[in-house]
XYZ file of C-alpha atoms in Angstrom:
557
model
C 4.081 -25.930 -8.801
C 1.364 -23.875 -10.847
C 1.935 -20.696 -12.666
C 1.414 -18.115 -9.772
C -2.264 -17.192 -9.547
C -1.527 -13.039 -9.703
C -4.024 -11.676 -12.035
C -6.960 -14.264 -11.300
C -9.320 -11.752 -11.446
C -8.170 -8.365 -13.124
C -10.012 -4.771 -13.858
C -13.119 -5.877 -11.755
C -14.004 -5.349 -8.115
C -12.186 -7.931 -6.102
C -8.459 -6.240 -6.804
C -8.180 -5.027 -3.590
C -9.881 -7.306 -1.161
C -7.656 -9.920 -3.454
C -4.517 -9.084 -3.655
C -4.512 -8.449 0.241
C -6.103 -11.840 1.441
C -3.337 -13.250 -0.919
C -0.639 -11.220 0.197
C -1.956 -11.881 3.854
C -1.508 -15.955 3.318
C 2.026 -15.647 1.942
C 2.283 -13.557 4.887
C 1.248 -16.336 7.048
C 3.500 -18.614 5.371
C 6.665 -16.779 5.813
C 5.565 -16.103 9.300
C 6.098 -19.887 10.389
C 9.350 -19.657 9.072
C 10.336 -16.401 10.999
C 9.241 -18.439 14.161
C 11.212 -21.306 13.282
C 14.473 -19.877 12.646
C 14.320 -17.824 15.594
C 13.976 -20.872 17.914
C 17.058 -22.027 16.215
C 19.262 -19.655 18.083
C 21.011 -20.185 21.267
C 18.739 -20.009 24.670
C 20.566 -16.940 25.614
C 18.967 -14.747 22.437
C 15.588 -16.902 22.348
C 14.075 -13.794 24.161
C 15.185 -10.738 22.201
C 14.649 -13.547 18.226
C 11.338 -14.791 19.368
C 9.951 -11.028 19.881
C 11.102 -10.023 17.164
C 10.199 -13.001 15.231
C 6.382 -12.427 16.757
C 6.106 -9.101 15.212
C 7.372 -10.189 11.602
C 4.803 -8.573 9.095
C 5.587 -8.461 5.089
C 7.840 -5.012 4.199
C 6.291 -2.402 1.822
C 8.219 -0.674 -0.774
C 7.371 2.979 -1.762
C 7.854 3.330 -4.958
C 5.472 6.733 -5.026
C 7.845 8.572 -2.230
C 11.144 10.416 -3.406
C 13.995 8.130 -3.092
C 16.645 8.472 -0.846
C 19.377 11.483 -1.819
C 21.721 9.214 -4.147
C 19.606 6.350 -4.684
C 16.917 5.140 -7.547
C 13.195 4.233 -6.836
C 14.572 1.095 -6.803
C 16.608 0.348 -3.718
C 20.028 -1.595 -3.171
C 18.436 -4.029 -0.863
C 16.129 -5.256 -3.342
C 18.523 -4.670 -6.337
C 21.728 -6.088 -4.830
C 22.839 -9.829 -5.831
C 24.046 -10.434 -2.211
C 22.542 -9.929 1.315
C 24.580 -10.380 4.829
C 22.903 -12.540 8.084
C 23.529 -13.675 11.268
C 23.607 -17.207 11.693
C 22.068 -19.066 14.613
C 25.850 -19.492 15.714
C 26.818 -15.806 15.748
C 28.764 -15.952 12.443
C 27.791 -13.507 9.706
C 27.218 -15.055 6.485
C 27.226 -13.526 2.480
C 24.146 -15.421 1.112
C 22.473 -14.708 -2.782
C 19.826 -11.999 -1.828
C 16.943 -13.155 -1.669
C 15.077 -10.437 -2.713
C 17.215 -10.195 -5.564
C 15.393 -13.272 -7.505
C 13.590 -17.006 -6.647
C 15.325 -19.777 -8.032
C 13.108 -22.636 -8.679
C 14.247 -26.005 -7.363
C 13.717 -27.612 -9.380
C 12.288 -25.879 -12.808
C 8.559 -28.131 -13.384
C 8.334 -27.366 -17.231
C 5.184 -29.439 -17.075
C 3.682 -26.702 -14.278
C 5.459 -23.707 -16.496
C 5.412 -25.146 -19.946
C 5.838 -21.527 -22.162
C 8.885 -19.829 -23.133
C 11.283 -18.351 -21.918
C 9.846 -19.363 -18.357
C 10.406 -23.988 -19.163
C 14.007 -22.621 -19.596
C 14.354 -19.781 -16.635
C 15.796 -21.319 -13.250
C 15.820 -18.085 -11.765
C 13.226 -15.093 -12.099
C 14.654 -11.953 -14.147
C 14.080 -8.315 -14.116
C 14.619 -6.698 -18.019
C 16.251 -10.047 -19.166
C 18.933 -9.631 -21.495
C 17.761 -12.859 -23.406
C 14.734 -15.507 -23.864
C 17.730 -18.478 -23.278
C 18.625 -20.214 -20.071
C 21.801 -18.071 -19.190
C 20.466 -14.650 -19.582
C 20.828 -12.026 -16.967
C 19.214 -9.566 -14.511
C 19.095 -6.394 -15.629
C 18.091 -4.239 -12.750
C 19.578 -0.970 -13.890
C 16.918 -1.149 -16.672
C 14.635 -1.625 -14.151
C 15.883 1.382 -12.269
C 15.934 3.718 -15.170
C 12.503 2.962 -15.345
C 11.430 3.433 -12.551
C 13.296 7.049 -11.763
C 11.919 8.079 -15.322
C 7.976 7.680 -14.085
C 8.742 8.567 -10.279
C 6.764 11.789 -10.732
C 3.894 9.881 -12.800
C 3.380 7.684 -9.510
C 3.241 10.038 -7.153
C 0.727 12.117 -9.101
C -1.395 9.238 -9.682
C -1.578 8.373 -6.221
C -2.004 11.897 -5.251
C -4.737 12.539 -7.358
C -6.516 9.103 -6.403
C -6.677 9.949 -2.993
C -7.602 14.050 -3.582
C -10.518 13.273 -6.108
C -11.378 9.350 -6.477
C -14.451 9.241 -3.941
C -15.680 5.912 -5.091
C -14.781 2.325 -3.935
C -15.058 0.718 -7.357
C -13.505 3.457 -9.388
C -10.591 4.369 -6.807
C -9.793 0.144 -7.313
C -10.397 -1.368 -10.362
C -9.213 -0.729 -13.817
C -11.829 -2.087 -15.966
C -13.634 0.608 -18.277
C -17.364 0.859 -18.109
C -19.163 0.986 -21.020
C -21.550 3.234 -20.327
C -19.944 5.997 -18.995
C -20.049 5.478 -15.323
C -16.270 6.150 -14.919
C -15.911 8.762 -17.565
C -13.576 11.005 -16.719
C -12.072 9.056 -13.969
C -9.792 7.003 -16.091
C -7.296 6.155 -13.235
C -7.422 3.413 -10.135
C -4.834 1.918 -7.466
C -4.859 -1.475 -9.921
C -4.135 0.486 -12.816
C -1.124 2.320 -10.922
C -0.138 -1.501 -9.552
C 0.058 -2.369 -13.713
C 2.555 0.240 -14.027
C 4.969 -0.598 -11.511
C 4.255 -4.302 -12.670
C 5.364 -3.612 -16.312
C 8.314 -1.237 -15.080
C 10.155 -3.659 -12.696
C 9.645 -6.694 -15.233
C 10.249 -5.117 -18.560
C 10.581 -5.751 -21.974
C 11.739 -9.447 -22.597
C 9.244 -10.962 -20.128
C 10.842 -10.505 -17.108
C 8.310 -12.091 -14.038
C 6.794 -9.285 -13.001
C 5.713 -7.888 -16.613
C 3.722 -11.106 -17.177
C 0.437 -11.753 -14.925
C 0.812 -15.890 -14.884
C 4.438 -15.556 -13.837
C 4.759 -11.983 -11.746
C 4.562 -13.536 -8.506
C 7.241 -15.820 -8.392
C 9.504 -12.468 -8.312
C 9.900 -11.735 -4.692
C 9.233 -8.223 -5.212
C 6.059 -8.964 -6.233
C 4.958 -8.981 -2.427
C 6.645 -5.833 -1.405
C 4.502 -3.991 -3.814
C 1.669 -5.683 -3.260
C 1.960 -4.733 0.603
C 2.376 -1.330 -0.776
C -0.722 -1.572 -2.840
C -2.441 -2.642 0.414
C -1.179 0.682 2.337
C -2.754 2.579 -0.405
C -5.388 0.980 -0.092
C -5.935 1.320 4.241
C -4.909 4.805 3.548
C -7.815 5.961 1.298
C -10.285 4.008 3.279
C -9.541 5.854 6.124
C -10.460 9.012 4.142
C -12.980 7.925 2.144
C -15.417 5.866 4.615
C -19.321 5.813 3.145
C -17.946 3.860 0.091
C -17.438 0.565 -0.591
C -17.787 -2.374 -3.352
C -21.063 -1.946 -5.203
C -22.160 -4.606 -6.962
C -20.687 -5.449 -10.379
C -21.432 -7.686 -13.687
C -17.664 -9.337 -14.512
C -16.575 -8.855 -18.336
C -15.177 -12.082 -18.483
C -14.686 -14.879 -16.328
C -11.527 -16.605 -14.688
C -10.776 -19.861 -12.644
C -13.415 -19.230 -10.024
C -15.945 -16.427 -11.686
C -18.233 -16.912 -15.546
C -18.671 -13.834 -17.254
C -21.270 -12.050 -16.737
C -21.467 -13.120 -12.491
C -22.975 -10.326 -10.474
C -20.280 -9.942 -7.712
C -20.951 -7.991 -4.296
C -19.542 -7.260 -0.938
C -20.231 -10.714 0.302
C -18.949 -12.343 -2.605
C -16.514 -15.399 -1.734
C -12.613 -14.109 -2.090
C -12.185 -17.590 -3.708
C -9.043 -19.358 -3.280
C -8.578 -18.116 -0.067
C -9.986 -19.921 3.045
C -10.886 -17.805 6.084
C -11.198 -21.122 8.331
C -10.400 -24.776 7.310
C -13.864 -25.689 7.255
C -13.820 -24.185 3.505
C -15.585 -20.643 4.241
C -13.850 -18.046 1.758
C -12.869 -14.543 3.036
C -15.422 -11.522 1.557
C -14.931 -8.003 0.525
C -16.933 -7.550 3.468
C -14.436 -9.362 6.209
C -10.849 -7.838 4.359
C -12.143 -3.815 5.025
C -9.630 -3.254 7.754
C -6.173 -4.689 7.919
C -6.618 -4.610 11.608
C -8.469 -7.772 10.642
C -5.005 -9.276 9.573
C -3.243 -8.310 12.755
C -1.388 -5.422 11.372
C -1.959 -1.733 10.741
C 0.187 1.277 9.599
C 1.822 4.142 11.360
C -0.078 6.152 8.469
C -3.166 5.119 10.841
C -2.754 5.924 13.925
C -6.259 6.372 15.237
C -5.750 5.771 18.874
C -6.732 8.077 21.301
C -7.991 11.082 18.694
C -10.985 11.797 17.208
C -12.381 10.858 13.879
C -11.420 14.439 12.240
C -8.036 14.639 14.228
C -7.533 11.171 12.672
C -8.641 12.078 8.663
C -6.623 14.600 9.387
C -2.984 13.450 10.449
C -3.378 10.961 7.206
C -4.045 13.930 4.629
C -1.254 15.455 6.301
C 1.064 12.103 5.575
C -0.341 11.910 2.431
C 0.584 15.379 1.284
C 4.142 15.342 2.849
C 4.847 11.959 0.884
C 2.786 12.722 -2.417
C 1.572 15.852 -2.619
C 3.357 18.708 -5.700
C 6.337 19.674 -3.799
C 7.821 16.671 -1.682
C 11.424 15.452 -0.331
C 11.962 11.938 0.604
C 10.777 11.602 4.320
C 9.996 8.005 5.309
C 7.090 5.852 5.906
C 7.145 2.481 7.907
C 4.314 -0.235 8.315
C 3.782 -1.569 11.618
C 3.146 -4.679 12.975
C 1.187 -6.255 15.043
C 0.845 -10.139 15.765
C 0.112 -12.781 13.402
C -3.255 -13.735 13.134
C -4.458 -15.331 16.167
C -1.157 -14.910 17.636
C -2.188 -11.195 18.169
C -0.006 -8.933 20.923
C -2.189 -6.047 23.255
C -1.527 -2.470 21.753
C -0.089 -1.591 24.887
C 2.482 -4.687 25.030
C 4.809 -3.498 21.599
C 7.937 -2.290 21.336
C 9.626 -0.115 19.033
C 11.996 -0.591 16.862
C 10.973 -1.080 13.056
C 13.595 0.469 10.212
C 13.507 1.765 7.260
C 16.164 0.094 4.669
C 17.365 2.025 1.439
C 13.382 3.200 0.885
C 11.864 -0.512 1.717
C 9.912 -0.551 5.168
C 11.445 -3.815 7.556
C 9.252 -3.890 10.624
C 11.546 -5.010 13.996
C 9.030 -5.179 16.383
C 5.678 -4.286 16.854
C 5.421 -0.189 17.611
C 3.734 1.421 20.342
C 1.257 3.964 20.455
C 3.545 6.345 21.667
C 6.047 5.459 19.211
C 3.577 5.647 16.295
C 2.180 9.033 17.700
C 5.707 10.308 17.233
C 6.241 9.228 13.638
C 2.959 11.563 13.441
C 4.324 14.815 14.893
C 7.208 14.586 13.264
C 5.472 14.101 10.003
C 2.925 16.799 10.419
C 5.973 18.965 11.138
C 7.570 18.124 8.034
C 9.188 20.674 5.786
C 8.201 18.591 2.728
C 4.426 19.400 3.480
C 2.479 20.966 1.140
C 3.452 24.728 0.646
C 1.512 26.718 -1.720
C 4.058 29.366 -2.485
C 6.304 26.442 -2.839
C 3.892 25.580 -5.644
C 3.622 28.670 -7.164
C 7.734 28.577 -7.181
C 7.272 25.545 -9.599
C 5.516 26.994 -11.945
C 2.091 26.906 -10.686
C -0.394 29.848 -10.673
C -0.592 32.266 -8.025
C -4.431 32.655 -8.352
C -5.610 29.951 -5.371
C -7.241 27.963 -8.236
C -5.349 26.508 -11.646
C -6.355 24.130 -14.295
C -4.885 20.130 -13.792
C -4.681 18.412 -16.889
C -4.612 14.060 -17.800
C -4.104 12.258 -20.300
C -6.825 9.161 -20.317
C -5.992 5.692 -21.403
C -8.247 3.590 -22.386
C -6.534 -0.102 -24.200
C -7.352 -3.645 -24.268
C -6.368 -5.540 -21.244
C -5.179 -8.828 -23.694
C -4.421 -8.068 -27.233
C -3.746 -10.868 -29.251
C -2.119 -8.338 -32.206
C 0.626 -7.063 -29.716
C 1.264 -10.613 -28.055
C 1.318 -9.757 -24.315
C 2.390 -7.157 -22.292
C 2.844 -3.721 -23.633
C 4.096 0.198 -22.632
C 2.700 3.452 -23.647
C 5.229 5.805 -23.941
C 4.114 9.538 -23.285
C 6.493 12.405 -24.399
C 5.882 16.104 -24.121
C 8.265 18.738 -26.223
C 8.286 22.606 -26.448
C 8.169 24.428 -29.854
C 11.777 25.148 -29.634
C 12.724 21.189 -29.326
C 12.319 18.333 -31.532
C 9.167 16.193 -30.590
C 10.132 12.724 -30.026
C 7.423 10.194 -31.209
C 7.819 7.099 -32.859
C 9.660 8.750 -35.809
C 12.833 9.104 -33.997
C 13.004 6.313 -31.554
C 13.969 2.965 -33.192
C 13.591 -0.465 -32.085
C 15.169 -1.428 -29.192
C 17.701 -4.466 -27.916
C 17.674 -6.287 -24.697
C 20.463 -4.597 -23.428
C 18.965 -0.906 -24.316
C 15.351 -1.577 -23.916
C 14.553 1.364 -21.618
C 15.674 4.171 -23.914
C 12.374 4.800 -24.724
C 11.706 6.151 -21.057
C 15.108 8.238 -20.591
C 14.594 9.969 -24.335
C 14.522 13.623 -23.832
C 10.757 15.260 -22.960
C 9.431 11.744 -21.866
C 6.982 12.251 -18.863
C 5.758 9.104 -18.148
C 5.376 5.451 -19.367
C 2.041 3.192 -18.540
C 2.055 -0.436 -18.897
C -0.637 -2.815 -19.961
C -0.102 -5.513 -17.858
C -1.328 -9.073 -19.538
C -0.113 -12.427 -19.758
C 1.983 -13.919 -22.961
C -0.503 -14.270 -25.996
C -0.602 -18.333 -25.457
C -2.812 -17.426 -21.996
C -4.649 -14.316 -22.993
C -7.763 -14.393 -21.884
C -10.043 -14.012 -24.773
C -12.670 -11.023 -25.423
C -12.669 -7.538 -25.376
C -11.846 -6.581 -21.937
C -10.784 -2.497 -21.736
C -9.110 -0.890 -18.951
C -7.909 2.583 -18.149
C -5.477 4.581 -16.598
C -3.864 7.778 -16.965
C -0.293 10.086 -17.116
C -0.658 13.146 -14.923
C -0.001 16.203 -17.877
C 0.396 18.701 -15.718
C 4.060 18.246 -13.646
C 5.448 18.436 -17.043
C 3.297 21.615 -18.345
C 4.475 23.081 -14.964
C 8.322 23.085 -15.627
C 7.659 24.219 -19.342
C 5.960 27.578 -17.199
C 8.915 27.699 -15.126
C 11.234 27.878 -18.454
C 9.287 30.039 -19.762
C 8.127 27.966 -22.988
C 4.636 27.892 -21.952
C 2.699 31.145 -20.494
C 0.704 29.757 -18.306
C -1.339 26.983 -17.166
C -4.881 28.350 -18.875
C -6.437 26.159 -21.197
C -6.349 28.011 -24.349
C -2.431 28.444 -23.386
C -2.159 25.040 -22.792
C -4.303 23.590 -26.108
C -2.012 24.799 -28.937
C 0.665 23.499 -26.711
C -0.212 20.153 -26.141
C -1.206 19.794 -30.118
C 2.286 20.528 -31.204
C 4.144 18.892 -28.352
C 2.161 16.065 -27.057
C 3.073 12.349 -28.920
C 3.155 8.596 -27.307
C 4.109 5.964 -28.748
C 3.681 1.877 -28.174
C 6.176 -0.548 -27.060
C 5.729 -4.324 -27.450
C 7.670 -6.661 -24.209
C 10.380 -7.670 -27.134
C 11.420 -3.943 -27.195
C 9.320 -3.087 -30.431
C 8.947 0.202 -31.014
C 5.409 0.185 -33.167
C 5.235 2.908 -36.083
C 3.499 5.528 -35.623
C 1.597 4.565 -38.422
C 0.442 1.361 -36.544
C -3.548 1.712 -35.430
C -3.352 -0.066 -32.024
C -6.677 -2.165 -31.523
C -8.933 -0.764 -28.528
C -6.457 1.989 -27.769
C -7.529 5.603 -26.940
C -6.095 8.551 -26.063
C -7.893 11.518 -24.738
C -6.845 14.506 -22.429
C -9.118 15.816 -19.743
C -8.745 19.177 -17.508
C -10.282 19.900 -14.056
C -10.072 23.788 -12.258
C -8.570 22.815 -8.969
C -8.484 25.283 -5.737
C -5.195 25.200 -4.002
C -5.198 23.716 -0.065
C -4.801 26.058 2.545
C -3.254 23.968 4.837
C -1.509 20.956 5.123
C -4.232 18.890 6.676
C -6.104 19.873 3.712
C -6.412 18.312 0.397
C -7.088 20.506 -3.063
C -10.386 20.641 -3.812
C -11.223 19.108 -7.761
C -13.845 20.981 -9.856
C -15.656 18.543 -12.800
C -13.258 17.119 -15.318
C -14.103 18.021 -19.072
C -12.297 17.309 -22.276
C -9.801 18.785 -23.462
C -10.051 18.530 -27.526
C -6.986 18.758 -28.957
């Protein structure tokens, strides 16, 4: 067993075609096993396990959508120690979840040799210790979560209103010259965050690259990851990867490789003869024997099509949504493909994490469609204005840009930037007032009052950094937050010299190491840069519509 190989290639422009060709083998993998415990059961249920079995596909979890009324971003069957399943024999049995955590059997310290993971026989979310016995804390990880639930779903909305680029809409790596300049943000930067927030501080799996994927999660959000994906493709289709000189190298790529769309996808083997999939072969996950009910594009035309997705898109993401649901649909294994006109329906949703049943129909999925596009959560814009936005059809949207060093061998691994925004009548909170944290309390710095987001640099322990300067970027959406400080009436409006003076008295972050650190806000962090940017932005007029984004400028503060 081998550290998991997560992270091989980081902030350049194979993280999408990547992580689904990797997600796609482990989703081969578990396939076999589907088919073999289905044949297990007793001839009299072969017929009703074996289709079901046939149409198994990897769930996604959602972490962008608003959770179910009463529940976190992160769900109970994910979070929950124990899980409930029919046996072969008809009996229903109380097994560990496993969802919950892997357990290694056995523990190779010679394949993981660094602490904590040569002592860890289990994975762990927000571990309460480095030692053998510590503990799970997945309430940490659900406080977390809820407190940047609004930062994801503005990320993601914004990606898909105003990234029109392959290579910036993907990768997180910060060019140099400009080229990306204002357009901080990408889907791998947003995949960081949720990374960093479901591992935490105490290098829990998922917060360290090397080690992330052993956490079973790690594939639900990478399946997420690839919806996001297949969802702004369908949207944005004259783009794809250009070609790109790599910062720095990995297993399979030396710095300063020019990689294109026919690039090899190395480790992973399209056909045993040793050819490697491309960016080029991984466009469509059609090509996996899957799709979404997001993309239903049977049977309509191109622009009914584009359509019906920005329509999805705004019910799930857009300023003023309710938790509706979203399910991925399957579709045979590859070469074990079933007709489109041979499925069934019948795939759930669990507690905000998409299980697929069966594969779904086209009338089925043509359904989930009308009754999205009929949605009350769509996009309203007097339910905007209601919130605190303008009532002019144009208003000013305002980011903060992050721009950090992928590996830092001063902070030791995996970090969080803590963003906090206070009114004049409130007491900022900044690095001042927050102390350092213990295991058992490490997420206070994302529930302290006027926090409105949390990024997290997403690296491996400081033993296997990868050396050099590599920069990334991302960013935390400013203006949710400026909105409710209109609503309360602390801030005027949304205009920029309004919102300047504002932001220079009540804007603060702060850095926190993956021992729960709090840095002093005295402490220069190496490579890291903050900078807020502002675009005029004209309202949609309907809900197949997106907002249109004028240029983004600087916002000097």
């Amino acid at each position: 067993m081998a550290p998991a190989i997560s992270g091989s290639l980081r902030g350049k422009s194979y993280f999408s075609e990547r992580q689904t060709t990797f997600t796609d083998n482990s989703q081969q993998l578990l396939y076999d096993h589907v088919q073999d415990i289905a044949s297990k059961f007793p001839a009299s249920q072969q017929d009703v396990n074996t289709a079901a079995a046939s149409t198994f596909r990897i769930p996604y979890w959602d972490w962008a959508k608003v959770p179910p009324a009463g529940q976190t971003v992160l769900p109970p069957s994910i979070s929950s120690t124990t899980a409930q399943v029919t046996r072969p024999n008809g009996t229903i049995q109380t097994i560990r979840n496993p969802l919950y955590s892997y357990v290694f059997h056995p523990l190779n310290t010679t394949d993981l040799p660094e602490e904590p993971f040569n002592v860890w026989h289990v994975t762990y979310r927000w571990p309460t210790s480095q030692a053998s016995n510590a503990v799970s804390q997945n309430s940490e990880a659900a406080s977390a979560l809820n407190s940047s639930s609004s930062s994801f779903r503005s990320r993601l909305y914004n990606l898909f209103t105003n990234y029109d680029m392959f290579n910036n809409f993907s990768n997180e790596a910060w060019i140099p010259d400009g080229g990306q300049y204002p357009k901080y943000d990408s889907v791998e930067s947003i995949h960081d965050q949720v990374h960093g927030l479901i591992g935490g501080s105490g290098n829990g799996n998922m917060a360290i690259i090397p080690y992330s994927a052993f956490d079973p999660i790690f594939f639900l959000h990478h399946a997420m990851v690839d919806r996001v994906w297949a969802m702004w493709s369908a949207l944005w289709t004259d783009t794809y990867v250009d070609p790109e000189t790599q910062q720095y190298g990995t297993y399979t790529v030396t710095a300063g490789d020019t990689l294109d769309v026919n690039s090899p996808l190395t480790p992973f083997f399209y056909e045993t003869n040793g050819n490697f999939w491309t960016s080029a072969d991984v466009r469509n996950p059609k090509t996996f024997g899957y799709t979404y009910p997001d993309l239903v594009d049977w049977n309509v035309s191109n622009s009914v099509y584009q359509a019906n997705v920005r329509t999805i898109i705004n019910t799930l993401y857009g300023p003023n949504t309710t938790a509706t649901s979203g399910k991925r649909t399957g579709r045979g294994g590859r070469a074990r493909a079933v007709k489109r006109d041979q499925g069934q329906d019948g795939e759930e949703e669990t507690d905000g994490v998409v299980v697929e049943a069966a594969s779904v129909s086209e009338k089925r999925c043509h359904k989930q469609h009308d009754e999205a596009i009929e949605s009350d959560a769509a996009v309203d814009v007097k339910g905007a204005e209601a919130a605190g936005q303008p009532q002019a059809q144009t208003y000013n949207e305002y980011i903060a840009n992050i721009r950090a060093l992928k590996h830092s061998p001063s902070l030791g691994g995996s970090y969080f930037i803590h963003f906090y925004l206070s009114s004049p009548s409130s007491s900022p909170v900044s690095s001042a007032n927050l102390t350092s944290t213990s295991p058992t309390n490490a997420s206070a710095p994302f529930t302290a009052p006027d926090h409105i987001g949390t990024h997290a640099v997403f690296s491996g322990l400081s033993s296997t950094a990868i050396s050099g300067a590599a920069y990334i970027t991302g960013t935390i959406p400013l203006t949710p937050a400026l909105r409710t400080h209109v609503a309360s009436g602390a801030l005027a409006s949304l205009d920029p010299d309004v919102v300047r003076p504002f932001l220079r008295s009540g804007f603060d972050w702060t850095v926190q190491l993956h021992n729960g650190t709090i840095l002093p806000s005295t402490y220069a962090v190496e490579g890291l840069e903050i900078s807020v940017v502002t675009a005029s932005v004209s309202h949609a007029l309907a809900v197949d519509e997106f907002p249109v984004w004028g240029d983004l400028v600087a916002l000097e503060l």
